[in-house]
Structure formats: structure tokens, C-alpha cells
Short mmCIF file of C-alpha atoms and ligand atoms in Angstrom, two decimals:
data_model
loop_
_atom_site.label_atom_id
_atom_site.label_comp_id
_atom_site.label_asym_id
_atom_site.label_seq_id
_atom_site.Cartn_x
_atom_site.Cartn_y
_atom_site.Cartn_z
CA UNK A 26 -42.44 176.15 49.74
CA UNK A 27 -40.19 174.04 47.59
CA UNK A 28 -43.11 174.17 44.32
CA UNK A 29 -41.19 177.52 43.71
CA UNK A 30 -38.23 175.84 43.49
CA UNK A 31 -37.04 176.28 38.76
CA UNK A 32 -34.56 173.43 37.77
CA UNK A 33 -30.89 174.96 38.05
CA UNK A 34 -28.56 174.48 34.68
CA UNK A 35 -27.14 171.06 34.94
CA UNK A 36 -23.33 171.50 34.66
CA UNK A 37 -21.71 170.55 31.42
CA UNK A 38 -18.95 168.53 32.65
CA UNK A 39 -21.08 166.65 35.90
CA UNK A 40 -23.65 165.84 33.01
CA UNK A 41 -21.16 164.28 30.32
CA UNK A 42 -19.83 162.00 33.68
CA UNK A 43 -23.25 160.80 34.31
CA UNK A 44 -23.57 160.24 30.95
CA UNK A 45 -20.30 157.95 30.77
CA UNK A 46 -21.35 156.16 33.59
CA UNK A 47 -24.95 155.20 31.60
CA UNK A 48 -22.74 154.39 28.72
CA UNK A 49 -23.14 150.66 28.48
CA UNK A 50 -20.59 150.18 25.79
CA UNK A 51 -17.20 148.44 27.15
CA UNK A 52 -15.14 150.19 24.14
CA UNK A 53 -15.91 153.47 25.81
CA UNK A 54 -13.64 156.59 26.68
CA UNK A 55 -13.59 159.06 29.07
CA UNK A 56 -11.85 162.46 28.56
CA UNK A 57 -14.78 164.56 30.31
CA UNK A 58 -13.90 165.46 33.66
CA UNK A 59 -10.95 166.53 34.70
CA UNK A 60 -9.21 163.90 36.76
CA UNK A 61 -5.49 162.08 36.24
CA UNK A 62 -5.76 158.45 35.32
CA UNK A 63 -2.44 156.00 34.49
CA UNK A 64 -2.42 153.67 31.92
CA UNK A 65 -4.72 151.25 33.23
CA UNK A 66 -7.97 153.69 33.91
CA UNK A 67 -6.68 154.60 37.40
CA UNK A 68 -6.74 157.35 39.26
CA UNK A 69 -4.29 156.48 42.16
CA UNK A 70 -3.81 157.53 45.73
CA UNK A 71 -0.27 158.70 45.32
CA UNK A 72 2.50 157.04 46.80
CA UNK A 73 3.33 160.07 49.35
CA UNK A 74 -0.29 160.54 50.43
CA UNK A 75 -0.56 156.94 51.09
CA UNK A 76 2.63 157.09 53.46
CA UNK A 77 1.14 160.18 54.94
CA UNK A 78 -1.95 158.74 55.63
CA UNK A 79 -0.28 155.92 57.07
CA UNK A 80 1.60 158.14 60.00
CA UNK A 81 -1.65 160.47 60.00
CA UNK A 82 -4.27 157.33 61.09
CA UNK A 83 -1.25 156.35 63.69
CA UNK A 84 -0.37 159.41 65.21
CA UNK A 85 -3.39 161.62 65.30
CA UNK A 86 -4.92 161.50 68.73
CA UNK A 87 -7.77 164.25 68.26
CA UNK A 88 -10.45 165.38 65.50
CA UNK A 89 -11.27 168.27 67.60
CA UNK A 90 -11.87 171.73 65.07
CA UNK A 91 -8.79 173.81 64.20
CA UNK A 92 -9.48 177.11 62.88
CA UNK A 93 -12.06 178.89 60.60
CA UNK A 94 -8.58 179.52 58.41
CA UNK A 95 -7.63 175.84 58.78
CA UNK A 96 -4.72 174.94 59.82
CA UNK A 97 -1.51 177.95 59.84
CA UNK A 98 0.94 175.30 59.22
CA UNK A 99 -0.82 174.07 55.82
CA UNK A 100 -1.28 178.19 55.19
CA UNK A 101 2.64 178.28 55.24
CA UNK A 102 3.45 175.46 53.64
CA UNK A 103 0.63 176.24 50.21
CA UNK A 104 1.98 179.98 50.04
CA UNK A 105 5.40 178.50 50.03
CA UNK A 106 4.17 176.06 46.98
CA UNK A 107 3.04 178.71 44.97
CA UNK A 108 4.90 181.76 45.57
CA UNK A 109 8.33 180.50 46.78
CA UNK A 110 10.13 183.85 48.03
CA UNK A 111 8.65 186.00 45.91
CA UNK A 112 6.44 188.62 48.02
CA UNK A 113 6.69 188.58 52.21
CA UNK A 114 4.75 186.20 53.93
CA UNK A 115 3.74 189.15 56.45
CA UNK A 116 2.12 190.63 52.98
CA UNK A 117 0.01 187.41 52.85
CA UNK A 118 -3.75 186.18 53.69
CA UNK A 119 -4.33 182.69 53.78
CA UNK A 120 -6.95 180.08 54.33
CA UNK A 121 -8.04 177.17 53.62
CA UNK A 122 -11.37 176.18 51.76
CA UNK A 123 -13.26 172.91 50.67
CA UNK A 124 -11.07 172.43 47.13
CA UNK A 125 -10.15 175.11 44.67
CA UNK A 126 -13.85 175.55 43.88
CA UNK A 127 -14.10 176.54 47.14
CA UNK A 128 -11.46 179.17 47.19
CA UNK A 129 -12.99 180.54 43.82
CA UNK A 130 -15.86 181.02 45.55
CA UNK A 131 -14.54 182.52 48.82
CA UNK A 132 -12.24 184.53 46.38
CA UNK A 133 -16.02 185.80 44.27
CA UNK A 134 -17.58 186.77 47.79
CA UNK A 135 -14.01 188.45 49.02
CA UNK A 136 -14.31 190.48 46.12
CA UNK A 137 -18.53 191.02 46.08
CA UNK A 138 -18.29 192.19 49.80
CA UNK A 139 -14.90 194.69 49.29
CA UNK A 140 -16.54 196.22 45.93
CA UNK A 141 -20.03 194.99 45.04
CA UNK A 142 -19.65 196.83 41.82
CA UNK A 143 -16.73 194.79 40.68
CA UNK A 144 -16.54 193.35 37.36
CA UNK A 145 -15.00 190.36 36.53
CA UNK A 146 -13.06 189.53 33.39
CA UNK A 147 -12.77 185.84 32.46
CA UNK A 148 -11.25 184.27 29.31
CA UNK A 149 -13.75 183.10 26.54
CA UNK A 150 -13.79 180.27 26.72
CA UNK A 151 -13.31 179.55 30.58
CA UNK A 152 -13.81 176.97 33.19
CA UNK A 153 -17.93 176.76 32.72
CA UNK A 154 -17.88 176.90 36.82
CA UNK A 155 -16.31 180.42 36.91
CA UNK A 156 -19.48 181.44 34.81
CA UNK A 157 -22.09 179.50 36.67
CA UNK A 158 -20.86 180.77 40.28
CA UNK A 159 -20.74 184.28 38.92
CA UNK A 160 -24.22 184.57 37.64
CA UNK A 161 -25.25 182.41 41.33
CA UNK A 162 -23.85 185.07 43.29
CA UNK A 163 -24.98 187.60 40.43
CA UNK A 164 -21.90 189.44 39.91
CA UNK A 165 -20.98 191.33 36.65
CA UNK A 166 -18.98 189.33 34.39
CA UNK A 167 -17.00 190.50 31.04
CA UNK A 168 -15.33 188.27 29.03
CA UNK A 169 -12.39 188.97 26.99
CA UNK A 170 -11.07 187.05 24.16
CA UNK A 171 -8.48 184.21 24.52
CA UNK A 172 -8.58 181.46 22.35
CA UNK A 173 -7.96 181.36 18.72
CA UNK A 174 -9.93 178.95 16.76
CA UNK A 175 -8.16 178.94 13.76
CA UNK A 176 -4.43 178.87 15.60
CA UNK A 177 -5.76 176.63 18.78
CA UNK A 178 -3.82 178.91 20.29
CA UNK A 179 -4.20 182.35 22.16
CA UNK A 180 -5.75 184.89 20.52
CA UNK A 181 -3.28 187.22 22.52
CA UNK A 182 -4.16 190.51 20.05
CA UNK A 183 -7.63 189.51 21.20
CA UNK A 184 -7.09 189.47 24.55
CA UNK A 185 -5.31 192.88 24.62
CA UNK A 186 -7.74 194.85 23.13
CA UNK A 187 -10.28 193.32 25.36
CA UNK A 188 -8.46 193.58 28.30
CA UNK A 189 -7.95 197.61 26.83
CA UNK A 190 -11.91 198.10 28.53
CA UNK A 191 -10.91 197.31 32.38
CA UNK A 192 -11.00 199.80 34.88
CA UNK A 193 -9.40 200.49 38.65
CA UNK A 194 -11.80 198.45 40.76
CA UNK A 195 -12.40 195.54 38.21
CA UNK A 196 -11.24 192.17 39.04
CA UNK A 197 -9.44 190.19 35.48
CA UNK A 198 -9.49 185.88 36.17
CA UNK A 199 -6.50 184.49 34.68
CA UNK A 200 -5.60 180.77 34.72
CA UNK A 201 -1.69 180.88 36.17
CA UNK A 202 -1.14 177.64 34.28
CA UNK A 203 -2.03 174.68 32.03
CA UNK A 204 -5.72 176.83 30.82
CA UNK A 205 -8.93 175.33 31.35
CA UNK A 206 -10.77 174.43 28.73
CA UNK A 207 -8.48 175.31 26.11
CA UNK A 208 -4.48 173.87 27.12
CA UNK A 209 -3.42 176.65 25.55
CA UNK A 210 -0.98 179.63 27.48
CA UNK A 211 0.46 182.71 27.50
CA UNK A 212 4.36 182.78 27.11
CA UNK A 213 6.46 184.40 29.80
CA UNK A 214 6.89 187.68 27.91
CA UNK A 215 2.55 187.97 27.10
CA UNK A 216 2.47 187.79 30.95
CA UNK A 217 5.10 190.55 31.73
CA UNK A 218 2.57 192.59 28.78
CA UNK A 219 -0.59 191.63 31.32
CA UNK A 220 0.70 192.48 33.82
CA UNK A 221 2.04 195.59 32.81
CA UNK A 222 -1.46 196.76 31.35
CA UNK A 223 -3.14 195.49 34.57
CA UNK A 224 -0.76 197.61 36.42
CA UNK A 225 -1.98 200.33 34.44
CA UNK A 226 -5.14 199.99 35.28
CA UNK A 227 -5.55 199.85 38.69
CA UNK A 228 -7.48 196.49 38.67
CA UNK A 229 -7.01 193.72 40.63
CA UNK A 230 -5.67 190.41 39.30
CA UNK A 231 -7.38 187.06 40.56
CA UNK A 232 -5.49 183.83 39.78
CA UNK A 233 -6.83 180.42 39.20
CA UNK A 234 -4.34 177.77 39.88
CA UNK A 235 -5.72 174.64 39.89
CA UNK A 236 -3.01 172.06 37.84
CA UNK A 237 0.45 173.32 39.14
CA UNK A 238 2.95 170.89 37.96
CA UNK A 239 0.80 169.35 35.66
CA UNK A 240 1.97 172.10 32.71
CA UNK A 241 5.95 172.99 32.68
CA UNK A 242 6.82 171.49 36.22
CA UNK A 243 6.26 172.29 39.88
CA UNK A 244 8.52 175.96 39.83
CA UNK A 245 7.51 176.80 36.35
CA UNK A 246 4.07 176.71 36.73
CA UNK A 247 3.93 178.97 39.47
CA UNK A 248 6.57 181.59 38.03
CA UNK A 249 3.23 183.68 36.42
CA UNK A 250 1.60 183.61 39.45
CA UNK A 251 4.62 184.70 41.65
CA UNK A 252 5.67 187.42 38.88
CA UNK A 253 2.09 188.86 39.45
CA UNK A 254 1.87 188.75 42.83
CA UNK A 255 5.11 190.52 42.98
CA UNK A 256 4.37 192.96 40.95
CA UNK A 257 0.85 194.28 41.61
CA UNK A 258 -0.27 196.02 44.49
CA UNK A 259 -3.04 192.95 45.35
CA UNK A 260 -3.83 190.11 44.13
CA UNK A 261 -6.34 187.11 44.97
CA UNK A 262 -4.76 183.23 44.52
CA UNK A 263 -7.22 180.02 44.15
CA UNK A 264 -5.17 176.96 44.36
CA UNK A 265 -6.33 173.39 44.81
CA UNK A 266 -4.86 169.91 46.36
CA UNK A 267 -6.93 168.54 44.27
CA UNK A 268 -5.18 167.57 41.03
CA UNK A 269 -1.69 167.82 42.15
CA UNK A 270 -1.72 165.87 45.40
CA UNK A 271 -4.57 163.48 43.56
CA UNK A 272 -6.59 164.25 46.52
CA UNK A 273 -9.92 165.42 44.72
CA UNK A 274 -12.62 164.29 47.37
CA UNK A 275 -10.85 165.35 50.45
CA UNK A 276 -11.54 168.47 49.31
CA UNK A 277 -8.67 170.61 49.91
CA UNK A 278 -7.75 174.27 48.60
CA UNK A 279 -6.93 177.40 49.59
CA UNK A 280 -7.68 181.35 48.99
CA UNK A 281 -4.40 183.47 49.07
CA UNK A 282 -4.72 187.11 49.06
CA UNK A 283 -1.85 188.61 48.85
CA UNK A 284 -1.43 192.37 49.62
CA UNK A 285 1.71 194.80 49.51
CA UNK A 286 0.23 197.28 52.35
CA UNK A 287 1.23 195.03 54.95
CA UNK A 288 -0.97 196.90 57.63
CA UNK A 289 -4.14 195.28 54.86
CA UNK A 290 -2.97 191.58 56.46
CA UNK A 291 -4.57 191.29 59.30
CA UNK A 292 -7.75 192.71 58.20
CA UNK A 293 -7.67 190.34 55.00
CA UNK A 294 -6.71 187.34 57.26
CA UNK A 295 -9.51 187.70 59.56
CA UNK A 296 -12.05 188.52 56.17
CA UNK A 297 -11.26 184.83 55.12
CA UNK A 298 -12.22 183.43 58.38
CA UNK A 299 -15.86 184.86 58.54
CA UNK A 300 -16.24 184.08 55.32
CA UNK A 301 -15.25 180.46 56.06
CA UNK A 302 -17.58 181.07 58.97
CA UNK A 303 -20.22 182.10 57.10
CA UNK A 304 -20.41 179.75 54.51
CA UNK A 305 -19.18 176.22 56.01
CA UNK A 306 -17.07 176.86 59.36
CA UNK A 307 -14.19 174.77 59.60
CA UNK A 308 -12.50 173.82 56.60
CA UNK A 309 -11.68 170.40 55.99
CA UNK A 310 -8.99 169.60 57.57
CA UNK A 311 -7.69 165.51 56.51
CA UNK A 312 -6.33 166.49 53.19
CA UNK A 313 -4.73 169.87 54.44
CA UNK A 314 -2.77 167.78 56.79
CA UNK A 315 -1.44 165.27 54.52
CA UNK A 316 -0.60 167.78 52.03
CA UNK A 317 1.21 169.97 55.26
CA UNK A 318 3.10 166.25 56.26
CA UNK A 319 4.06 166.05 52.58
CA UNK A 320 5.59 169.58 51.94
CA UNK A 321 7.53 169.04 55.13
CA UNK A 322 9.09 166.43 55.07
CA UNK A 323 12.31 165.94 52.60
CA UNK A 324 11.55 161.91 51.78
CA UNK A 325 7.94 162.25 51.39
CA UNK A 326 8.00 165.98 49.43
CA UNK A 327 10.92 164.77 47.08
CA UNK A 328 8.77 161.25 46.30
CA UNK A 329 5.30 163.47 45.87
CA UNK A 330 7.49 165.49 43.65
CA UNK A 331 8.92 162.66 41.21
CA UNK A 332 5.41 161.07 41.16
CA UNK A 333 3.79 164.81 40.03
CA UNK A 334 6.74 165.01 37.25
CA UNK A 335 5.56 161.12 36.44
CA UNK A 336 1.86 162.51 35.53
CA UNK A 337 3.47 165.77 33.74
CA UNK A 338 5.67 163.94 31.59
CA UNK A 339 2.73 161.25 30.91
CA UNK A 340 0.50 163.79 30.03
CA UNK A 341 3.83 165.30 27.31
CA UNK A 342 3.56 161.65 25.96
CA UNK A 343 0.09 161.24 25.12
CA UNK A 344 -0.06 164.47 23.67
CA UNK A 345 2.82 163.76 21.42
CA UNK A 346 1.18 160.24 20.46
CA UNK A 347 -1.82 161.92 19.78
CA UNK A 348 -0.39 164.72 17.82
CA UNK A 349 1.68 162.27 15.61
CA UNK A 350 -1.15 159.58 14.79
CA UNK A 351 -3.30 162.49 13.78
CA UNK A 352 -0.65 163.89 11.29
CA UNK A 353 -0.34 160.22 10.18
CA UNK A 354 -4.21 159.40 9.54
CA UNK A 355 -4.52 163.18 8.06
CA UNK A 356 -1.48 163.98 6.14
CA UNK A 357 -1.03 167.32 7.60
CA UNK A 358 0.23 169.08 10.57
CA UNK A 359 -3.04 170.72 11.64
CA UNK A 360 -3.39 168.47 14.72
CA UNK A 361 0.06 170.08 16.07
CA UNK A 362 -1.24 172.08 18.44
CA UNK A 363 -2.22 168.84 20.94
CA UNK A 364 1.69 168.60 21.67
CA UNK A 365 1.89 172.08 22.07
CA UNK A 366 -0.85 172.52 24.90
CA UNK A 367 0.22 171.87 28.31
CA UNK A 368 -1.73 170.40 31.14
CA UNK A 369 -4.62 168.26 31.80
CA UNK A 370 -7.01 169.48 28.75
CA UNK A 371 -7.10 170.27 24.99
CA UNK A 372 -9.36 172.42 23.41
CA UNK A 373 -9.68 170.23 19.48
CA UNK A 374 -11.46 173.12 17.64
CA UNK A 375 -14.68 170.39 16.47
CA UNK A 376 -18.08 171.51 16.55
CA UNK A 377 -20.91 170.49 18.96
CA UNK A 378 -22.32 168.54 16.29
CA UNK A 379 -18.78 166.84 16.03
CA UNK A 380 -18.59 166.41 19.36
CA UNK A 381 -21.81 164.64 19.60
CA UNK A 382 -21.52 162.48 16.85
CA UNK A 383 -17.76 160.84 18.38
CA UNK A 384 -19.81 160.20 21.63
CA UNK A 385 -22.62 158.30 19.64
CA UNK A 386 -20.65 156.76 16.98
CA UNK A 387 -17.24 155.73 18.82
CA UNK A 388 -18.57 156.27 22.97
CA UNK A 389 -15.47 159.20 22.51
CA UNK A 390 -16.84 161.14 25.19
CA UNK A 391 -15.35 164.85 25.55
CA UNK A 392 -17.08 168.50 26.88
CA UNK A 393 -19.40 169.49 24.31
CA UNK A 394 -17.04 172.44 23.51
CA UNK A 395 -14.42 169.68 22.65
CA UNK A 396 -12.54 169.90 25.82
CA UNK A 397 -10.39 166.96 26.00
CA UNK A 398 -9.30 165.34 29.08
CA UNK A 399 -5.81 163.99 27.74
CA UNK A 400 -5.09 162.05 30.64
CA UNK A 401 -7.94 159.88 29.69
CA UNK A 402 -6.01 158.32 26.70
CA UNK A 403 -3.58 155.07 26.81
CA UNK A 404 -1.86 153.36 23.81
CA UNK A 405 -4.99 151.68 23.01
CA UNK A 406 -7.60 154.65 22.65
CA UNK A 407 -5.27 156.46 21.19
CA UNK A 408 -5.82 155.26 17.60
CA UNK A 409 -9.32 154.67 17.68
CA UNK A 410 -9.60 158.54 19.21
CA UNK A 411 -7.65 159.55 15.79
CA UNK A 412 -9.50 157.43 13.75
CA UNK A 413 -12.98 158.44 15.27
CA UNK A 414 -11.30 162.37 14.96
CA UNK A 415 -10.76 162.26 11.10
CA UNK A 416 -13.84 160.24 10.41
CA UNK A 417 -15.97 162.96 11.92
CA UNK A 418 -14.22 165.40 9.33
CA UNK A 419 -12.80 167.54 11.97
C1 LMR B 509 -12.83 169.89 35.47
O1 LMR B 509 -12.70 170.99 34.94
O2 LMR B 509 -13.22 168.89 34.85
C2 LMR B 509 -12.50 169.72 36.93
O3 LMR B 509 -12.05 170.92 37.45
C3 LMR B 509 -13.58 169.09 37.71
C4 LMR B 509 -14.74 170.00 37.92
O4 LMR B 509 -15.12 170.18 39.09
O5 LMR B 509 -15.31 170.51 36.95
#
């Protein structure tokens, strides 16, 4: 049976890791996929989720299974995270999937099974996996404009008028914070417009939050989110563990849907456990539970939180290096943008043809549509990244 089986598209950003890893050159960089490392080419267990870990391997006295939803407590404690206060928890649908990927796709088959003629918005340009798990599960996709090439920032006139063509029933994927690819985000008065037109509309808002704290801090990052969720009838939350609690192969997430009719909760809740059913069972349950220790417990929640506000303020730094060696080497301010994005990526505005050319020349390696991984850069790259930059005219 398997000779029917057509290669799949290989995934931009797996591909350009592989590709690293081949790389035999020792002057290499990385800024392809999107994972934190420190100064010295890290990426760390953090200091709380050690500690956790710790108590976890000393007090746990079963593996049994816990629920299809995962565990309620680590339910609580994520909706807490991300909305604070601001809708009722009794409004709220919760449950825990394999990583933020895995609540995007939960989120994809919620929506495929309540309307299977949904459409789904996403920003051009947008997370490449949104795409590829759209056409998988072949759902209708739109996108609407959002970056500016010229500006490197949003094209927020753009998006407008695009966002002018959804209807009641259609589903628009916004990123509630630091935007992948691009870095750049809408201000807190574009939002109140969004949300105001989505309101409109009657569609349903789905939010992508993958890099809370990683943008403005912690609260700020979540403020889009929580004015959203507050303010439209439904709306459909993907967070992730992931980057925040440096976590990334335990493989921890969840999908919040978040309803106003509060009789819709315990329909919704039980929806996310099939689906979990269907699809995997059990989430996994190891990172969950150090993230649940974390967020409860004042010593280890306020050390996770300095350490989070370490990478954010990192991440401020390199940009502004960046930013400032590039106006040095080029004489001009056009490069200004890089300390104006927030989060773990910038989009640089060079060509594929650019962007091939610093991987073979200088082993830069970045996503062919010159996604950056900032967090990839130290005082050393730094300047040879500007240098490599201006010498392939971009
Ligand atoms: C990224 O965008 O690089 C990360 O979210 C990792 C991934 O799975 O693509």
C-alpha cells in the first residue's frame, strides 16, 4: 500500500535546522528555528523548572493517566496566565494538548467539526505551520494583509480592508503577541479597531499565543488576548509552555475556548476531550505539572518570572545592538525597525536570493523569507551578521 504514498512539503523551518546541523563550518549561526538561547549557544532548563522537577521526581508516587483534558489544576492555573480576571472562569473550556501546535490543531478541528464551512483568515505572512495544517485538514483559508515591506511594519490599512471581506461564521487567526514571522504588532488602539470590526461581523476570533512574555512582559502580552476575549461573544486561545517555560520537548500547551453563554461550557469542555480522545488520548502530562507547581507556588512563580523578564530584556538588547551596528555599517536609519519589533523573530525585508547567499557566503542561516531568530545572536555574531547584511546589499 505505501507505493501510493507522494512526498509531503518538507517544512521550511525543520529543513533550514537540518541544514544547520550539516553545516560543517564552526563560524556558523543559527537564527532558524525558533528557540531561546543565552549568550553562550544555550538553551537552558530554567532555574524554576529545574527546582520543580526536583520536588516532581521526589514526590510523585504514580504515572497512572489523568484526564483526556489533562490535568484541571494546570487548566486553572494557564487560563489564569493568560486571561487574569478578565472573563469568568465558568465561561471557560480548557484542555490541555501536546504543545501549542497541538492546541492549533485541536483549535482547526474544534472549528472544522462546529462549522465545516468555516474560513479562516491568517496574516500574510504567517507562521508557515498555520498554512500547512490548514491545507492537511483541507480547510478554507484567506489571507489578509499584514506586513508592510517597505515600513517592516504593519500594513494596518491593509489589514482592514482585508479583514472588510469576513463574514458571521468565519474564523480570523491573530497572533496575541510578539508576530510570527514578522516581530512586528498591532498597537493597543489597532486592536480595540479589530476587535470592533470583528464584533461587527459576527466571526469568531482565534488567538495564537505562543511567546507571552517574550514581547512587552508577562501582563502586557496577554492584555490583547484578554481585551478580546472579553469582548466577543467566543473566542478560541492556543497557548504554549513551550517558549515561555523553555519546556519545548515536553510538549505542553493548551486550547482555551472561551464562551460568554455560559450554558455553551460544558458542551465545549467535553468537545476538547474527544477530540483529545480522538487524536492522541491523554495529553502529556510532565510538563503540565511543572508548569501547574510553578504558577503555584510564590518562590518558584516569582523566580520563573524574573528569569522570563531575563530572556525579554535580552532579546530588547540584541535588537538594539543589532539595530545600531546596522545604522553604523550603513549610514542610515533603515535598519530601525529591528529595535522596534518585539519578541523572538524579525522579519529583515531581504530577498530569497539574499537570504541564500548570507547562508552560503557567511553560514548566516535565517527562514528563507528572512525570518530572523534574534535570540540566536551574541556580541560576537552580531557584527559579522551586519557586515554579512550590508554586503549582500540588503
Ligand atoms: C518556530 O516558529 O520556529 C517555532 O514555533 C518552532 C516550530 O515548530 O516551527
Amino acid at each position: 500500500m505505501f507505493e501510493t504514498l507522494k512526498p509531503q512539503p518538507a517544512d521550511t523551518i525543520l529543513t533550514l535546522m537540518a541544514k544547520y546541523r550539516e553545516d560543517p563550518r564552526d563560524t556558523k549561526i543559527d537564527l532558524g528555528v525558533g528557540v531561546y538561547k543565552d549568550a553562550t549557544g544555550l538553551t537552558p532548563v530554567m532555574r524554576a523548572v529545574k527546582s520543580a522537577e526536583y520536588t516532581l521526581w521526589e514526590q510523585q508516587d504514580s504515572k497512572s493517566y489523568v484526564g483526556l483534558a489533562g490535568d484541571p489544576a494546570f487548566g486553572d492555573a494557564m487560563v489564569k496566565l493568560v486571561l487574569a480576571d478578565s472573563v469568568e472562569r465558568n465561561n471557560v473550556a480548557a484542555a490541555a494538548t501536546p504543545g501549542g501546535t497541538g492546541a492549533i490543531r485541536q483549535a482547526f478541528e474544534l472549528i472544522q467539526m462546529a462549522r465545516p464551512e468555516a474560513r479562516v483568515f491568517v496574516s500574510n505572512p504567517t507562521w508557515p505551520n498555520h498554512i500547512s495544517m490548514l491545507k492537511y485538514l483541507d480547510m478554507e483559508m484567506v489571507p489578509y494583509s499584514y506586513f508592510d515591506d517597505e515600513t517592516r511594519g504593519v500594513d494596518f490599512d491593509g489589514m482592514m480592508a482585508d479583514l472588510k471581506g469576513v463574514k458571521a461564521g468565519d474564523v480570523v487567526l491573530l497572533h496575541g503577541c510578539c508576530h510570527n514571522p514578522t516581530g512586528a504588532n498591532l498597537n493597543p488602539s489597532q486592536w480595540d479597531e479589530v476587535i470592533a470590526h470583528l464584533k461587527s461581523t459576527g466571526a469568531t476570533p482565534m488567538i495564537d499565543i505562543a511567546y507571552q512574555g517574550f514581547g512587552e512582559g508577562l501582563e502586557q502580552d496577554a492584555m490583547a488576548t484578554r481585551k478580546v476575549a472579553a469582548a466577543m461573544p467566543e473566542t478560541i486561545i492556543a497557548t504554549s509552555c513551550s517558549k515561555n517555560f523553555g519546556i519545548y520537548r515536553e510538549r505542553t500547551g493548551m486550547l482555551i475556548v472561551v464562551s460568554h453563554d455560559t450554558s455553551a461550557k460544558s458542551l465545549n469542555q467535553a468537545t476538547l476531550a474527544y477530540l483529545n480522545r480522538q487524536n492522541f488520548s491523554f495529553p502529556p502530562d510532565h510538563g503540565a505539572r511543572l508548569v501547574t507547581m510553578i504558577l503555584n507556588d510564590d518562590a518558584l512563580r516569582a523566580d520563573w518570572m524574573a528569569e522570563v523578564e531575563g530572556i525579554r530584556t535580552s532579546l530588547l538588547d540584541l535588537r538594539g545592538q543589532l539595530a545600531s551596528e546596522l545604522q553604523r555599517l550603513s549610514g542610515s536609519d533603515r535598519f530601525g525597525f529591528l529595535a522596534e519589533h518585539r519578541g523572538m523573530f524579525s522579519r529583515l525585508g531581504a530577498t530569497p536570493e539574499q537570504v541564500e547567499k548570507l547562508r552560503v557566503d557567511a553560514g548566516i542561516y535565517m527562514v528563507g523569507d528572512s525570518r530572523m531568530n534574534i535570540a540566536g545572536l551574541n556580541a560576537k555574531s552580531i557584527p559579522i551578521l551586519a557586515k554579512a547584511i550590508i554586503d549582500a546589499g540588503i
